């Protein structure tokens, strides 16, 4: 039962957690015998925020905060039914957004 390709897209705020998730997915897919391309690191989204330190007078005094969203892409070529079952049964850590496209 070959569906062609499964594209797995991962997003996380922490780069170490997303790399650990990628390794879990790779181990599960390679065990079932499918071919894997990736993980491909996609560009990191950076959001910068400037917040006033004081509510009223000091307009020039600000705190700067940054949020980085790390992304990875994994392509699974010629998956089997075992591959799909192992992907659905993975226990991935919290804080990782996973998108599957067939």
XYZ file of C-alpha atoms in Angstrom:
102
model
C 0.000 0.000 0.000
C 2.127 2.874 -1.273
C 0.643 6.360 -1.220
C 3.628 8.118 -2.790
C 4.843 10.602 -0.198
C 4.126 11.879 3.307
C 5.387 15.349 4.228
C 5.922 15.989 7.944
C 6.346 19.619 9.000
C 7.429 20.407 12.567
C 7.358 23.751 14.428
C 8.657 24.538 17.896
C 10.029 27.356 20.036
C 12.914 25.158 21.260
C 15.473 23.844 18.752
C 16.612 20.951 20.974
C 13.071 19.609 21.389
C 12.367 19.748 17.662
C 15.627 17.924 16.878
C 14.700 15.184 19.366
C 11.278 14.841 17.683
C 12.934 14.578 14.272
C 15.158 11.784 15.565
C 12.138 9.879 16.966
C 10.307 10.174 13.640
C 13.381 9.066 11.675
C 13.907 6.030 13.924
C 10.263 4.965 13.597
C 10.191 5.382 9.809
C 13.528 3.664 9.114
C 12.446 0.685 11.248
C 9.441 0.168 8.959
C 11.573 0.224 5.801
C 10.497 3.489 4.121
C 12.935 5.965 2.601
C 13.412 9.344 4.292
C 14.596 12.739 3.048
C 15.468 15.140 5.813
C 15.195 16.628 8.305
C 15.566 19.838 6.311
C 15.919 22.954 8.483
C 13.605 25.699 7.232
C 14.218 29.399 7.986
C 13.582 30.442 11.580
C 10.831 33.015 12.142
C 11.982 35.780 14.500
C 9.460 38.098 16.136
C 10.846 41.107 18.015
C 8.762 43.018 20.567
C 9.606 46.329 22.277
C 7.737 46.938 25.545
C 7.822 50.188 27.535
C 9.523 49.791 30.937
C 7.469 52.520 32.553
C 3.789 53.151 31.848
C 3.904 56.933 31.537
C 7.023 59.115 31.276
C 10.039 57.206 29.959
C 9.267 56.595 26.298
C 12.935 55.795 25.518
C 13.294 53.101 28.213
C 12.146 49.825 26.677
C 12.647 46.092 27.112
C 13.186 44.030 23.975
C 11.901 40.458 23.663
C 12.313 37.923 20.876
C 10.393 34.781 19.951
C 11.991 32.316 17.521
C 9.958 29.605 15.778
C 12.176 26.773 14.513
C 10.884 24.633 11.640
C 11.908 21.288 10.134
C 10.672 19.339 7.104
C 10.798 15.552 6.656
C 9.689 13.748 3.467
C 8.814 10.055 3.704
C 8.931 8.370 0.311
C 6.993 5.163 -0.442
C 5.486 4.655 3.045
C 3.938 1.343 4.010
C 0.951 0.743 6.264
C 3.383 -0.014 9.111
C 4.961 3.410 8.588
C 1.622 5.184 8.933
C 0.750 3.161 12.040
C 4.088 3.939 13.683
C 3.706 7.665 12.935
C 0.246 7.810 14.503
C 1.414 5.940 17.629
C 4.460 8.145 18.367
C 4.511 9.918 21.738
C 6.079 13.275 20.888
C 6.936 15.821 23.604
C 4.748 18.826 24.291
C 5.542 22.072 22.545
C 5.933 20.649 19.037
C 3.377 21.301 16.306
C 3.237 18.462 13.760
C 1.555 18.684 10.339
C 1.169 15.587 8.161
C 0.317 15.861 4.464
C -0.187 12.912 2.174
